[in-house]
Every structure is written in C-alpha cells, then in structure tokens.
mmCIF file of C-alpha atoms in Angstrom:
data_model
loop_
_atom_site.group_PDB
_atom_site.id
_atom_site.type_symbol
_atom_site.label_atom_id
_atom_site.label_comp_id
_atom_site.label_asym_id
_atom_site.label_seq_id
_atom_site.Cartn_x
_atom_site.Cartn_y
_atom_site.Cartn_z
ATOM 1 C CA UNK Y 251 0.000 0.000 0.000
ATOM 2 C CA UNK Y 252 1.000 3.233 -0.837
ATOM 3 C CA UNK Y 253 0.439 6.772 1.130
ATOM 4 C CA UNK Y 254 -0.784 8.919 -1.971
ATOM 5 C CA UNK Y 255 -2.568 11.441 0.513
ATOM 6 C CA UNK Y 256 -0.980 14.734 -1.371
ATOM 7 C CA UNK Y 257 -3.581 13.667 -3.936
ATOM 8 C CA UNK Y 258 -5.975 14.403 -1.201
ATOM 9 C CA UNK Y 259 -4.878 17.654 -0.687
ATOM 10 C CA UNK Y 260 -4.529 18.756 -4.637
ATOM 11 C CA UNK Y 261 -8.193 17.575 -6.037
ATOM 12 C CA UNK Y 262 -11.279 18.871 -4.667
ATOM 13 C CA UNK Y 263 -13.930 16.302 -5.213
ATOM 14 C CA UNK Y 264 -16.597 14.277 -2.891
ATOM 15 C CA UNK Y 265 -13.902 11.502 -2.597
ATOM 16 C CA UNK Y 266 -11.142 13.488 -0.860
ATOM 17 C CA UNK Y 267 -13.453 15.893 1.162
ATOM 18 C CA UNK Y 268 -15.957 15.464 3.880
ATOM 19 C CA UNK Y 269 -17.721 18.112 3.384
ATOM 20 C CA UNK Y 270 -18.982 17.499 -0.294
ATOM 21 C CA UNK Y 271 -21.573 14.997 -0.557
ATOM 22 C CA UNK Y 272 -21.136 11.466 -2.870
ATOM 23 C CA UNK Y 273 -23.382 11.954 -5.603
ATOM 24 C CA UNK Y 274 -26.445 9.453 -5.718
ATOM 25 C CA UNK Y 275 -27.504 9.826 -9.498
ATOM 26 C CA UNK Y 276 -25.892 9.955 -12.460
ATOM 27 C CA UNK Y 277 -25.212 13.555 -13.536
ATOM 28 C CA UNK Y 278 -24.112 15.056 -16.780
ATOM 29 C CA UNK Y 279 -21.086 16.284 -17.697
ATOM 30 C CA UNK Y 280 -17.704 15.284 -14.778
ATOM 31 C CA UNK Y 281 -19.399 14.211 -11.496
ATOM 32 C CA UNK Y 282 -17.898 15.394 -7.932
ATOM 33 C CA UNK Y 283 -16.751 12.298 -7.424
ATOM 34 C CA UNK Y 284 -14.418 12.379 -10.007
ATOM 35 C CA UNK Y 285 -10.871 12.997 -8.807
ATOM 36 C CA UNK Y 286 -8.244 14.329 -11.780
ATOM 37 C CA UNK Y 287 -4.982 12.822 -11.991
ATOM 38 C CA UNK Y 288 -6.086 9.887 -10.311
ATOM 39 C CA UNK Y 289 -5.703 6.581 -12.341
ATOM 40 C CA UNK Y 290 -2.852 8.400 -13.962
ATOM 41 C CA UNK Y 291 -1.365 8.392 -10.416
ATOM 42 C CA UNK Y 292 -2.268 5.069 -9.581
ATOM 43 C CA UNK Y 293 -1.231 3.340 -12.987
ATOM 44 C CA UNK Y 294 2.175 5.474 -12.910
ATOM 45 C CA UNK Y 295 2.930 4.283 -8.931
ATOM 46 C CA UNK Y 296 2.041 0.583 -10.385
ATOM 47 C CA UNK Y 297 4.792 1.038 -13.286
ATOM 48 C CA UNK Y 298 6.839 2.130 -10.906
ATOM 49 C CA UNK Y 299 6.839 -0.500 -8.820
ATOM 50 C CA UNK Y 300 6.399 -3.106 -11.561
ATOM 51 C CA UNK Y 301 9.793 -1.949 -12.758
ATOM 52 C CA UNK Y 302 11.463 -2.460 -9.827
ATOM 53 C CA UNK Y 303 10.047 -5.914 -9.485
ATOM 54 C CA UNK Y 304 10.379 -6.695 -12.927
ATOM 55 C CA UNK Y 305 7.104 -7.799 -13.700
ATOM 56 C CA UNK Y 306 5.170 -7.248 -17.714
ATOM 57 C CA UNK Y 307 2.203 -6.609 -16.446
ATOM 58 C CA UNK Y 308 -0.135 -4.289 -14.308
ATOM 59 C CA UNK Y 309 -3.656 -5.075 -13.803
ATOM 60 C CA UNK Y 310 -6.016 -2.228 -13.018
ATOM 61 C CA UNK Y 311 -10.037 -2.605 -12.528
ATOM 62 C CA UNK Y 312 -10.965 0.581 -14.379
ATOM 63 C CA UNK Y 313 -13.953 0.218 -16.703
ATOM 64 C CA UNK Y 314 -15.783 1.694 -19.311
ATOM 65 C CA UNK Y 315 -18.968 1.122 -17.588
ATOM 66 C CA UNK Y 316 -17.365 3.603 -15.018
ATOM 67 C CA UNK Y 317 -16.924 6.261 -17.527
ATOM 68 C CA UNK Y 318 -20.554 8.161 -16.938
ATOM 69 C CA UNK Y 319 -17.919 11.003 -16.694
ATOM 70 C CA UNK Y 320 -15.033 9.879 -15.330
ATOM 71 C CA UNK Y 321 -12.416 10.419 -18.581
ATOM 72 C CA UNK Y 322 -9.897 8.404 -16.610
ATOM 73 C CA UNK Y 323 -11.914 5.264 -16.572
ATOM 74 C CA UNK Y 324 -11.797 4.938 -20.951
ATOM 75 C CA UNK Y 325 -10.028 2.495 -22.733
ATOM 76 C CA UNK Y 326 -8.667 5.390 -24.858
ATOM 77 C CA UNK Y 327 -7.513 7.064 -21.672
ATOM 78 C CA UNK Y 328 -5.054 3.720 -20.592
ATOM 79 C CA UNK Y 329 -4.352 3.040 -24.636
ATOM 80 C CA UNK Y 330 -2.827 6.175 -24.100
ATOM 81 C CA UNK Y 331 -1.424 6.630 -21.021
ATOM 82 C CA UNK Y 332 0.492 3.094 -21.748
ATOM 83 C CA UNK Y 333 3.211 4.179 -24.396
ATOM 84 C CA UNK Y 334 3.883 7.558 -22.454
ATOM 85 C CA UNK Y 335 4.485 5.530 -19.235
ATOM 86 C CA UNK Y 336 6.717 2.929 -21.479
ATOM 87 C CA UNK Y 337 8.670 5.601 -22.541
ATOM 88 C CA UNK Y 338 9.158 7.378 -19.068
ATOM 89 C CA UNK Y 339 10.421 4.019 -17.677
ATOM 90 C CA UNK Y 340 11.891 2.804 -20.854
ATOM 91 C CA UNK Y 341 10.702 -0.395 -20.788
ATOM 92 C CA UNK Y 342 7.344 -2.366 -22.094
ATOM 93 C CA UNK Y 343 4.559 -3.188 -18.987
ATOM 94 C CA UNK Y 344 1.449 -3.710 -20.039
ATOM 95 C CA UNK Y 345 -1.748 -2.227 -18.456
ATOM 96 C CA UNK Y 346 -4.483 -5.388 -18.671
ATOM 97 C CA UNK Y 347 -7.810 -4.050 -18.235
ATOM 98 C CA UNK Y 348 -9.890 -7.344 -18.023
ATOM 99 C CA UNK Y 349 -13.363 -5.867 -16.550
ATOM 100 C CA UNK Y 350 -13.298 -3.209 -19.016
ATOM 101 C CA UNK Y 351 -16.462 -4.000 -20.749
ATOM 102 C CA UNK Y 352 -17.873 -5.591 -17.788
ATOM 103 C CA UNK Y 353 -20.746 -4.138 -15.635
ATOM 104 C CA UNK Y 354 -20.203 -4.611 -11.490
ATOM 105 C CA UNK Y 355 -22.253 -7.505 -11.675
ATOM 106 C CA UNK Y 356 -20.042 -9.156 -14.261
ATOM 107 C CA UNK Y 357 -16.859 -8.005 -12.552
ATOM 108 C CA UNK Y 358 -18.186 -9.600 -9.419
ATOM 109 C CA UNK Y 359 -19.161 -12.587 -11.178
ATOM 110 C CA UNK Y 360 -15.616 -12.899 -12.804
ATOM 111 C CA UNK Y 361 -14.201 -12.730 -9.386
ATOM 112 C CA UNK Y 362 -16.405 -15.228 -7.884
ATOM 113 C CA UNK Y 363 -15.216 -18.060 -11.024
ATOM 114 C CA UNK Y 364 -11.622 -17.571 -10.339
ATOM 115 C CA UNK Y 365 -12.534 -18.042 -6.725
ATOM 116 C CA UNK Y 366 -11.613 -14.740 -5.776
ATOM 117 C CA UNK Y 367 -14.919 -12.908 -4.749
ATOM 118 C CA UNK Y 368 -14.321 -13.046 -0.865
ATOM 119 C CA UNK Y 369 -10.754 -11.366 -1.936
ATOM 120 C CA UNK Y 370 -12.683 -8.342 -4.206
ATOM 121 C CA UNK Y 371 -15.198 -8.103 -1.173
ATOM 122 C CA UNK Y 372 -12.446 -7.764 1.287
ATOM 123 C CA UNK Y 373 -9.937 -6.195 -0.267
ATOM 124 C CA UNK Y 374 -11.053 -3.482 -2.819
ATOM 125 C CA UNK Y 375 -13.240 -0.532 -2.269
ATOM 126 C CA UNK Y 376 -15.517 0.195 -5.032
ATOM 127 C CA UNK Y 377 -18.030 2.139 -3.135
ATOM 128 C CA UNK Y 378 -17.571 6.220 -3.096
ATOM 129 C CA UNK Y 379 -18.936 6.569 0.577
ATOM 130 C CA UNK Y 380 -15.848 4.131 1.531
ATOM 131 C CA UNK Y 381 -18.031 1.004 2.739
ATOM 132 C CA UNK Y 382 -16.599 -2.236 1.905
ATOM 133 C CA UNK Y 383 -17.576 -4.889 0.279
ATOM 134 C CA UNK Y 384 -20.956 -4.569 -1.023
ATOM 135 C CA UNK Y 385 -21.340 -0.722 -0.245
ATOM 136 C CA UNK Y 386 -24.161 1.079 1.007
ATOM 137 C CA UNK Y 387 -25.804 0.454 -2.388
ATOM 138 C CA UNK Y 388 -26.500 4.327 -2.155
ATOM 139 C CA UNK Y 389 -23.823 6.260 -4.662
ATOM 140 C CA UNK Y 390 -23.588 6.213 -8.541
ATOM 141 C CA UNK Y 391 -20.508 3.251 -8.334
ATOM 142 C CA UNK Y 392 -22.560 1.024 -6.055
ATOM 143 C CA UNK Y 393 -25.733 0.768 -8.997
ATOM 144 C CA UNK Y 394 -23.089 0.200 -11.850
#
C-alpha cells in the first residue's frame, strides 16, 4: 500500500473531502466524485513499482462502464497513457484491463469463477462513501 494522501490535498472532489456529498444519481457532464490525476497516479505508482520488481504486467479494474464522466476510466484514456508511461520508464509493462467492458455484476461474477470474490469483497473498495464490500448500495458506483 501506498500513502498517496498529497492527492488528497490537490483535487477537490466528494472523494477526498468530507464536506462534499457522494453523488447518488448519475449527472451530466464530470461528477464530484471524479478525482483528476487519479488513475494516472495510480497506474504510474504501479509502473513504478512493476519496474522495480520486474514484472510485464499491471492489472487495473478501471472500466468503461465507469466512464458516466469519469475520462480516466476509458479504454482510450489507458491506450494512451500506456506508451507515455513505457517511454518514461523505458521499458514495455502492459496495463491489462480485463473488466473493461464488464458491468459490477459481471466483474463480481468474474471474481467469484476464479474463486476470488471473498478477496474483491475484502480487499477493494468500489463504493464512493468508503463502505466495503458490497457498499451502502446508495452512490452512482454502487448501482453500476
């Protein structure tokens, strides 16, 4: 785990601030939720780190059933971000997006085949009010 709390303190959005409220509904245009920089943040930490372990890959759950405004959640956004990170680092890791095209209830089905769905359920944090598991079922990433 890494400490990435500056990125708290440089985007103003529901997700790094109390005091905004997590959207319920989808809205149009970028919701508050959305927090810039951050999968280019997280995918350029993971390169990072994949260098120094040496490992071709880096998988990442972003998905384009996540996009309802979030730019950073396209497959055109990590097509692109992947050769500028390559070059950076000078060296070919790929970003794998398997539940790209998948809903929540596809990724979570995915998970469960592999035998990892008490892993995503523990583990991750999909929900934007920061419950667990299943959520609250009350914010817009909960009913994707």
């Amino acid at each position: 785990v890494m400490d990435v709390t500056l990125l708290n303190e440089l985007a103003i959005s529901s997700l790094t601030r109390d005091n905004i409220p997590v959207p319920t509904e989808c809205s149009d245009g970028v919701p508050n939720a959305f927090v810039p920089g951050r999968n280019i943040l997280f995918l350029t930490l993971a390169a990072i780190y994949a260098y120094q372990i040496g490992a071709e890959s880096i998988i990442t759950g972003v998905c384009a059933t996540d996009f309802s405004g979030y730019p950073d959640c396209r497959d055109e956004f990590v097509k692109a971000l992947h050769p500028a990170v390559n070059l950076g680092i000078a060296r070919d890791i790929r970003f794998d997006t398997p539940p790209m095209w998948l809903d929540k209830a596809e990724t979570w089905a995915l998970a469960d085949y592999y035998g990892a769905l008490e892993t995503v359920r523990n583990e991750t944090l999909t929900c934007y009010n920061a419950v667990q598991g299943d959520g609250r079922g009350e914010c817009h990433a909960c009913h994707l």
